[in-house]
Amino acid sequence: MDDADSGVGGGDRAARGGGHRAWIGTFTSGGGRGVTTAAVDPATGALTALSVTDAVADPSYLAHDRRSGVLYAVSETEDGAVGAFRTTTDGLTPLGSAVRVGGAGPTHLSVAGRRLLTANYDSGSVSSLPLGDDGAIAAPAEVLAHHGSGPDAGRQQGPHAHQVLPDPTGRWVFSVDLGTDSIRVCALDRATGALRVHAETVLRAGTGPRHLAFHPAGEVVYVLHELDPQLTVCRWNAASGELVPVAEVPVASKGAPGAPEAYPSAITASPDGRFLWAAVRGPDTIATFSFADGAEKPQLTSTVACGGSWPRDLAADPSGRRLYAANQRSGDVTWFDVDQLTGQPRRTGSLAVPAAACVVFG
């Protein structure tokens, strides 16, 4: 096993010298140990595990608030909760107790001003919780219930909110619902924390939208579908709160008979706005798109192996020079150098993390 795969060498140098940090969420119900704090070697991108906390069960998705320096984690359980952690040089310190979100199975969370938002997959709702001056989470939660269903009887029997994310202006909140094949554009009441649906963009039936990402310019949105390996390109008008689909682009082929089904999971754009990457479970690949023809016309240029099995999350580091795939079933986070001319990822190392589900940077 080489230095990159074992997490030693360059990673040890990063750990000794401080530097950047990454946090990795896992499924404790699937053998994960909790949230891992890792050092990031700025020269190589290698990760070195520093510590682990199991203070939250099934912390499958994380969000780091740069303003407060606090890391937030969902507890993707039937009881549905969120935890907050003060970040330290080598680990995490719980900031109060976990707080119930008023929904079941939260799969995603984000910070919008002084509110923490969660997408509750099992109950088909979105929650808004107040944050204190120190970043601590308070209760109670304001809960917006989704309604509707889709044609897939096994996956779309009701609403399944999978992601909740503020737009770049901070004025609007997007709620992506796999069960209703739609995205709700909501206004967030800064005083009460309540979410009010402003508009609902309906996408093609049965596609199961899972996650979206903004082009860095802020006027184009890319929606990744889980039930059909497609990417929907949408035009976004922040002045009017209008989200309009303009095109669909495949992220994976249907495959030959007997080939694994494709279940896209995560999407991220490069900070310089030149490339877009999507992780696809089943074939276990990362698709690269180029914006050479414009932000509304992403072109699929390459597909590479994700370095493991079942890539649940995909993240670009702040520089856009590297990608990190959290491979759930193989239990690792694999990193890639990004070719600055083509955007194509090249595997350079991995860190063993059982039931890896998410990776974020600070």
Short mmCIF file of C-alpha atoms in Angstrom, two decimals:
data_model
loop_
_atom_site.label_atom_id
_atom_site.label_comp_id
_atom_site.label_asym_id
_atom_site.label_seq_id
_atom_site.Cartn_x
_atom_site.Cartn_y
_atom_site.Cartn_z
CA MET A 1 0.00 0.00 0.00
CA ASP A 2 1.51 3.38 -0.97
CA ASP A 3 1.65 6.52 1.19
CA ALA A 4 -1.44 8.04 -0.42
CA ASP A 5 -3.55 4.96 0.21
CA SER A 6 -2.40 4.49 3.78
CA GLY A 7 -2.87 8.14 4.73
CA VAL A 8 0.74 8.58 5.91
CA GLY A 9 3.71 10.51 4.52
CA GLY A 10 2.40 13.80 3.13
CA GLY A 11 -0.67 13.50 5.37
CA ASP A 12 1.57 13.30 8.47
CA ARG A 13 3.27 16.53 7.41
CA ALA A 14 -0.13 18.22 7.14
CA ALA A 15 -1.15 16.93 10.58
CA ARG A 16 2.03 18.20 12.21
CA GLY A 17 1.87 21.58 10.51
CA GLY A 18 -1.83 22.36 11.05
CA GLY A 19 -3.24 23.50 7.69
CA HIS A 20 -6.60 22.65 6.22
CA ARG A 21 -9.20 20.32 7.69
CA ALA A 22 -11.83 18.01 6.26
CA TRP A 23 -14.72 16.31 8.04
CA ILE A 24 -16.19 13.01 6.94
CA GLY A 25 -19.70 11.88 7.86
CA THR A 26 -20.68 8.21 8.02
CA PHE A 27 -23.54 5.81 8.69
CA THR A 28 -22.94 4.42 12.19
CA SER A 29 -25.77 1.95 11.56
CA GLY A 30 -23.70 0.60 8.66
CA GLY A 31 -20.39 0.26 10.52
CA GLY A 32 -19.24 3.89 10.47
CA ARG A 33 -17.58 5.37 13.56
CA GLY A 34 -19.19 8.83 13.44
CA VAL A 35 -17.60 12.06 12.17
CA THR A 36 -13.91 11.87 11.31
CA THR A 37 -11.70 14.96 11.43
CA ALA A 38 -8.88 14.75 8.89
CA ALA A 39 -5.88 16.90 8.01
CA VAL A 40 -5.56 17.91 4.36
CA ASP A 41 -2.05 18.15 2.93
CA PRO A 42 -2.11 21.37 0.88
CA ALA A 43 0.57 20.09 -1.49
CA THR A 44 -0.90 16.67 -2.31
CA GLY A 45 -4.51 16.74 -1.11
CA ALA A 46 -3.87 13.62 0.99
CA LEU A 47 -6.09 13.07 4.02
CA THR A 48 -4.84 11.94 7.43
CA ALA A 49 -7.41 10.92 10.03
CA LEU A 50 -6.91 12.79 13.31
CA SER A 51 -9.90 11.88 15.49
CA VAL A 52 -13.47 10.58 15.48
CA THR A 53 -16.58 11.52 17.44
CA ASP A 54 -19.67 9.34 17.74
CA ALA A 55 -21.77 11.97 19.54
CA VAL A 56 -24.42 11.83 16.78
CA ALA A 57 -25.92 8.64 15.31
CA ASP A 58 -25.79 8.29 11.51
CA PRO A 59 -24.17 11.69 10.77
CA SER A 60 -24.61 11.13 7.04
CA TYR A 61 -24.44 14.77 5.97
CA LEU A 62 -22.41 17.70 7.29
CA ALA A 63 -22.24 21.45 6.79
CA HIS A 64 -19.48 23.80 7.93
CA ASP A 65 -20.39 27.40 8.71
CA ARG A 66 -17.30 29.50 8.01
CA ARG A 67 -18.80 32.51 9.80
CA SER A 68 -19.05 30.78 13.18
CA GLY A 69 -16.56 27.96 12.62
CA VAL A 70 -19.22 25.45 13.69
CA LEU A 71 -19.75 22.07 12.01
CA TYR A 72 -23.32 20.74 11.82
CA ALA A 73 -24.35 17.12 11.33
CA VAL A 74 -27.69 15.48 10.64
CA SER A 75 -28.71 12.39 12.55
CA GLU A 76 -30.39 10.43 9.76
CA THR A 77 -32.66 8.45 12.06
CA GLU A 78 -36.38 8.02 12.50
CA ASP A 79 -36.30 10.52 15.38
CA GLY A 80 -34.49 13.05 13.16
CA ALA A 81 -32.00 15.34 14.88
CA VAL A 82 -29.05 17.65 14.27
CA GLY A 83 -25.86 18.19 16.22
CA ALA A 84 -23.40 21.10 16.38
CA PHE A 85 -19.66 20.93 17.00
CA ARG A 86 -17.01 23.51 17.73
CA THR A 87 -14.03 22.70 15.51
CA THR A 88 -10.59 22.38 17.09
CA THR A 89 -7.15 21.74 15.65
CA ASP A 90 -7.46 17.99 16.03
CA GLY A 91 -11.16 17.26 16.38
CA LEU A 92 -14.65 18.31 17.38
CA THR A 93 -16.26 19.41 20.63
CA PRO A 94 -20.07 19.08 20.93
CA LEU A 95 -21.81 22.44 21.18
CA GLY A 96 -24.83 21.50 23.27
CA SER A 97 -27.00 18.42 22.86
CA ALA A 98 -28.52 17.13 19.63
CA VAL A 99 -31.82 18.85 18.76
CA ARG A 100 -34.88 17.22 17.18
CA VAL A 101 -35.82 18.64 13.78
CA GLY A 102 -39.51 17.69 13.82
CA GLY A 103 -39.07 15.34 10.85
CA ALA A 104 -37.82 11.83 10.11
CA GLY A 105 -34.67 10.80 8.29
CA PRO A 106 -32.91 14.12 7.62
CA THR A 107 -30.52 13.61 4.69
CA HIS A 108 -29.19 17.13 4.09
CA LEU A 109 -28.65 20.39 5.91
CA SER A 110 -27.39 23.89 5.21
CA VAL A 111 -26.96 27.23 6.94
CA ALA A 112 -29.05 30.22 5.82
CA GLY A 113 -28.17 33.30 7.83
CA ARG A 114 -29.06 32.58 11.46
CA ARG A 115 -31.06 29.46 10.62
CA LEU A 116 -30.13 25.82 10.15
CA LEU A 117 -32.21 24.05 7.48
CA THR A 118 -32.72 20.29 7.13
CA ALA A 119 -34.31 18.19 4.38
CA ASN A 120 -36.21 15.34 6.02
CA TYR A 121 -36.41 12.51 3.51
CA ASP A 122 -38.64 10.03 5.35
CA SER A 123 -41.28 12.54 6.44
CA GLY A 124 -41.12 14.65 3.28
CA SER A 125 -40.54 17.97 5.00
CA VAL A 126 -38.06 20.78 5.54
CA SER A 127 -37.15 22.15 8.97
CA SER A 128 -35.78 25.54 10.02
CA LEU A 129 -34.03 25.86 13.39
CA PRO A 130 -32.66 29.02 15.03
CA LEU A 131 -28.93 29.44 15.67
CA GLY A 132 -27.48 31.31 18.62
CA ASP A 133 -24.70 33.88 18.48
CA ASP A 134 -22.20 31.10 19.20
CA GLY A 135 -23.66 28.83 16.49
CA ALA A 136 -25.51 26.56 18.92
CA ILE A 137 -28.82 25.10 17.71
CA ALA A 138 -32.03 26.07 19.48
CA ALA A 139 -35.54 24.63 19.40
CA PRO A 140 -38.27 24.45 18.38
CA ALA A 141 -38.07 23.87 14.67
CA GLU A 142 -40.39 25.43 12.12
CA VAL A 143 -41.46 22.63 9.76
CA LEU A 144 -42.71 22.96 6.18
CA ALA A 145 -44.47 19.77 5.02
CA HIS A 146 -44.30 18.78 1.35
CA HIS A 147 -47.24 17.16 -0.43
CA GLY A 148 -47.52 15.04 -3.56
CA SER A 149 -46.18 11.86 -5.10
CA GLY A 150 -44.69 10.47 -8.32
CA PRO A 151 -45.18 7.54 -10.71
CA ASP A 152 -42.52 5.26 -9.17
CA ALA A 153 -44.57 3.24 -6.67
CA GLY A 154 -41.51 2.02 -4.80
CA ARG A 155 -39.73 5.36 -4.35
CA GLN A 156 -42.33 8.07 -4.92
CA GLN A 157 -45.33 7.03 -2.86
CA GLY A 158 -45.11 10.39 -1.12
CA PRO A 159 -42.84 13.41 -0.74
CA HIS A 160 -39.13 12.82 0.01
CA ALA A 161 -37.20 16.05 0.55
CA HIS A 162 -33.58 15.22 -0.24
CA GLN A 163 -31.78 18.58 -0.21
CA VAL A 164 -32.39 22.09 1.10
CA LEU A 165 -30.08 24.90 0.00
CA PRO A 166 -30.12 28.71 -0.05
CA ASP A 167 -29.44 30.43 -3.36
CA PRO A 168 -26.27 32.56 -3.70
CA THR A 169 -28.16 35.75 -2.81
CA GLY A 170 -29.46 34.28 0.45
CA ARG A 171 -32.94 35.52 -0.39
CA TRP A 172 -34.38 32.18 -1.47
CA VAL A 173 -34.26 28.57 -0.28
CA PHE A 174 -34.49 25.60 -2.67
CA SER A 175 -36.05 22.33 -1.50
CA VAL A 176 -35.36 19.37 -3.81
CA ASP A 177 -37.97 16.60 -3.53
CA LEU A 178 -37.29 13.16 -5.00
CA GLY A 179 -40.83 11.94 -4.30
CA THR A 180 -42.73 14.75 -6.03
CA ASP A 181 -40.36 15.36 -8.98
CA SER A 182 -40.18 19.03 -8.10
CA ILE A 183 -38.19 21.84 -6.55
CA ARG A 184 -39.85 24.29 -4.20
CA VAL A 185 -38.54 27.84 -4.17
CA CYS A 186 -39.20 29.22 -0.69
CA ALA A 187 -38.87 32.56 1.03
CA LEU A 188 -37.35 32.41 4.51
CA ASP A 189 -38.85 34.72 7.13
CA ARG A 190 -35.77 36.01 8.94
CA ALA A 191 -37.78 36.94 12.02
CA THR A 192 -39.71 33.71 12.59
CA GLY A 193 -37.68 31.18 10.60
CA ALA A 194 -40.79 30.05 8.73
CA LEU A 195 -40.48 28.91 5.12
CA ARG A 196 -43.14 30.04 2.65
CA VAL A 197 -43.44 28.37 -0.75
CA HIS A 198 -43.05 31.03 -3.43
CA ALA A 199 -43.12 28.72 -6.46
CA GLU A 200 -42.80 25.04 -7.35
CA THR A 201 -40.88 23.95 -10.44
CA VAL A 202 -42.16 20.62 -11.75
CA LEU A 203 -39.62 18.40 -13.48
CA ARG A 204 -40.13 15.36 -15.69
CA ALA A 205 -42.22 12.72 -13.92
CA GLY A 206 -40.36 9.73 -12.47
CA THR A 207 -36.89 11.27 -12.61
CA GLY A 208 -36.50 11.68 -8.84
CA PRO A 209 -34.48 14.91 -8.36
CA ARG A 210 -31.92 14.41 -5.59
CA HIS A 211 -29.40 17.26 -5.44
CA LEU A 212 -28.69 20.52 -7.25
CA ALA A 213 -25.70 22.81 -7.67
CA PHE A 214 -25.35 26.41 -8.81
CA HIS A 215 -23.00 27.63 -11.48
CA PRO A 216 -20.64 30.06 -9.69
CA ALA A 217 -22.12 32.95 -11.67
CA GLY A 218 -25.42 32.21 -9.88
CA GLU A 219 -27.81 32.28 -12.84
CA VAL A 220 -27.85 28.59 -13.84
CA VAL A 221 -28.84 25.59 -11.71
CA TYR A 222 -28.03 21.93 -12.38
CA VAL A 223 -30.41 19.34 -10.95
CA LEU A 224 -29.19 15.76 -10.62
CA HIS A 225 -31.81 13.00 -10.75
CA GLU A 226 -31.51 9.73 -8.85
CA LEU A 227 -34.19 7.63 -10.58
CA ASP A 228 -33.15 8.53 -14.14
CA PRO A 229 -29.46 9.26 -14.86
CA GLN A 230 -30.11 12.76 -16.18
CA LEU A 231 -29.10 16.32 -15.39
CA THR A 232 -31.70 19.07 -15.78
CA VAL A 233 -30.31 22.51 -16.61
CA CYS A 234 -32.42 25.37 -15.23
CA ARG A 235 -32.29 29.13 -15.63
CA TRP A 236 -32.51 30.99 -12.31
CA ASN A 237 -33.84 34.52 -11.84
CA ALA A 238 -33.10 35.66 -8.30
CA ALA A 239 -35.02 38.91 -8.77
CA SER A 240 -38.32 37.14 -9.44
CA GLY A 241 -37.64 33.80 -7.75
CA GLU A 242 -38.28 31.93 -11.00
CA LEU A 243 -36.59 28.60 -11.81
CA VAL A 244 -37.12 27.44 -15.41
CA PRO A 245 -35.91 24.11 -16.87
CA VAL A 246 -34.22 24.58 -20.26
CA ALA A 247 -32.50 21.25 -21.10
CA GLU A 248 -31.74 17.68 -20.04
CA VAL A 249 -28.34 16.04 -20.35
CA PRO A 250 -27.50 12.35 -19.67
CA VAL A 251 -24.93 11.68 -16.93
CA ALA A 252 -24.62 7.95 -17.64
CA SER A 253 -25.65 5.56 -20.38
CA LYS A 254 -28.50 3.13 -19.84
CA GLY A 255 -25.93 0.36 -20.21
CA ALA A 256 -26.02 -3.09 -21.77
CA PRO A 257 -28.34 -5.82 -20.50
CA GLY A 258 -27.07 -7.01 -17.13
CA ALA A 259 -25.07 -3.84 -16.48
CA PRO A 260 -25.61 -2.18 -13.09
CA GLU A 261 -28.41 0.35 -12.81
CA ALA A 262 -27.21 3.95 -12.53
CA TYR A 263 -28.23 6.00 -9.47
CA PRO A 264 -26.67 9.48 -9.56
CA SER A 265 -25.97 10.86 -6.10
CA ALA A 266 -24.00 14.10 -5.89
CA ILE A 267 -23.01 17.04 -8.04
CA THR A 268 -20.50 19.89 -7.70
CA ALA A 269 -19.20 22.69 -9.91
CA SER A 270 -15.63 23.93 -10.08
CA PRO A 271 -15.09 27.28 -8.35
CA ASP A 272 -13.87 28.84 -11.61
CA GLY A 273 -17.10 27.86 -13.40
CA ARG A 274 -15.41 25.77 -16.11
CA PHE A 275 -16.45 22.25 -15.10
CA LEU A 276 -19.18 20.22 -13.43
CA TRP A 277 -18.83 16.77 -11.87
CA ALA A 278 -21.46 14.18 -10.97
CA ALA A 279 -21.08 10.94 -8.98
CA VAL A 280 -23.04 7.91 -10.21
CA ARG A 281 -23.63 4.84 -8.04
CA GLY A 282 -24.04 1.44 -9.66
CA PRO A 283 -21.43 1.87 -12.38
CA ASP A 284 -19.48 3.74 -9.64
CA THR A 285 -18.20 6.56 -11.80
CA ILE A 286 -17.56 10.29 -11.86
CA ALA A 287 -18.81 12.15 -14.93
CA THR A 288 -17.09 15.36 -16.05
CA PHE A 289 -18.93 18.11 -17.92
CA SER A 290 -17.38 21.08 -19.67
CA PHE A 291 -18.93 24.54 -19.98
CA ALA A 292 -16.90 25.40 -23.08
CA ASP A 293 -20.18 26.09 -24.94
CA GLY A 294 -21.69 28.10 -22.08
CA ALA A 295 -23.16 27.48 -18.64
CA GLU A 296 -26.52 26.35 -20.06
CA LYS A 297 -24.87 23.77 -22.34
CA PRO A 298 -22.81 21.34 -20.24
CA GLN A 299 -21.05 18.76 -22.40
CA LEU A 300 -20.19 15.32 -21.01
CA THR A 301 -16.47 14.94 -21.76
CA SER A 302 -15.26 11.98 -19.69
CA THR A 303 -16.22 9.27 -17.22
CA VAL A 304 -13.77 7.74 -14.74
CA ALA A 305 -14.03 5.17 -11.94
CA CYS A 306 -14.80 6.64 -8.50
CA GLY A 307 -12.03 4.63 -6.83
CA GLY A 308 -14.40 2.53 -4.74
CA SER A 309 -18.02 1.41 -4.52
CA TRP A 310 -21.25 3.43 -4.22
CA PRO A 311 -20.06 7.08 -4.27
CA ARG A 312 -22.65 8.79 -2.07
CA ASP A 313 -21.01 12.22 -2.02
CA LEU A 314 -18.63 14.22 -4.19
CA ALA A 315 -16.86 17.41 -3.15
CA ALA A 316 -14.36 19.77 -4.73
CA ASP A 317 -11.74 21.29 -2.47
CA PRO A 318 -11.86 25.10 -2.16
CA SER A 319 -9.19 25.51 -4.86
CA GLY A 320 -11.02 23.30 -7.37
CA ARG A 321 -7.77 21.42 -7.99
CA ARG A 322 -9.02 18.21 -6.40
CA LEU A 323 -12.15 16.09 -6.03
CA TYR A 324 -13.05 13.80 -3.14
CA ALA A 325 -15.52 10.91 -3.41
CA ALA A 326 -17.10 9.39 -0.28
CA ASN A 327 -17.56 5.75 -1.29
CA GLN A 328 -20.11 4.24 1.08
CA ARG A 329 -19.94 0.51 0.34
CA SER A 330 -16.18 0.23 -0.09
CA GLY A 331 -15.68 2.41 3.01
CA ASP A 332 -13.23 5.04 1.80
CA VAL A 333 -12.74 8.62 0.72
CA THR A 334 -10.81 8.71 -2.56
CA TRP A 335 -9.22 11.87 -3.90
CA PHE A 336 -8.37 12.94 -7.42
CA ASP A 337 -6.18 15.57 -9.03
CA VAL A 338 -8.16 17.57 -11.59
CA ASP A 339 -6.61 18.24 -15.00
CA GLN A 340 -6.82 22.02 -15.27
CA LEU A 341 -7.30 21.91 -19.04
CA THR A 342 -9.91 19.15 -19.35
CA GLY A 343 -11.40 18.89 -15.87
CA GLN A 344 -10.84 15.11 -15.88
CA PRO A 345 -10.11 13.62 -12.43
CA ARG A 346 -7.10 11.33 -11.87
CA ARG A 347 -7.06 9.15 -8.75
CA THR A 348 -4.15 9.90 -6.41
CA GLY A 349 -5.04 8.33 -3.07
CA SER A 350 -7.63 7.17 -0.55
CA LEU A 351 -8.35 6.97 3.15
CA ALA A 352 -10.27 4.10 4.74
CA VAL A 353 -13.47 5.39 6.38
CA PRO A 354 -16.14 2.72 6.96
CA ALA A 355 -19.59 3.66 5.59
CA ALA A 356 -18.35 7.03 4.31
CA ALA A 357 -21.27 9.27 3.33
CA CYS A 358 -20.12 12.89 3.10
CA VAL A 359 -16.99 15.05 3.04
CA VAL A 360 -16.75 18.81 3.64
CA PHE A 361 -13.84 21.23 4.03
CA GLY A 362 -12.96 24.03 6.41
#
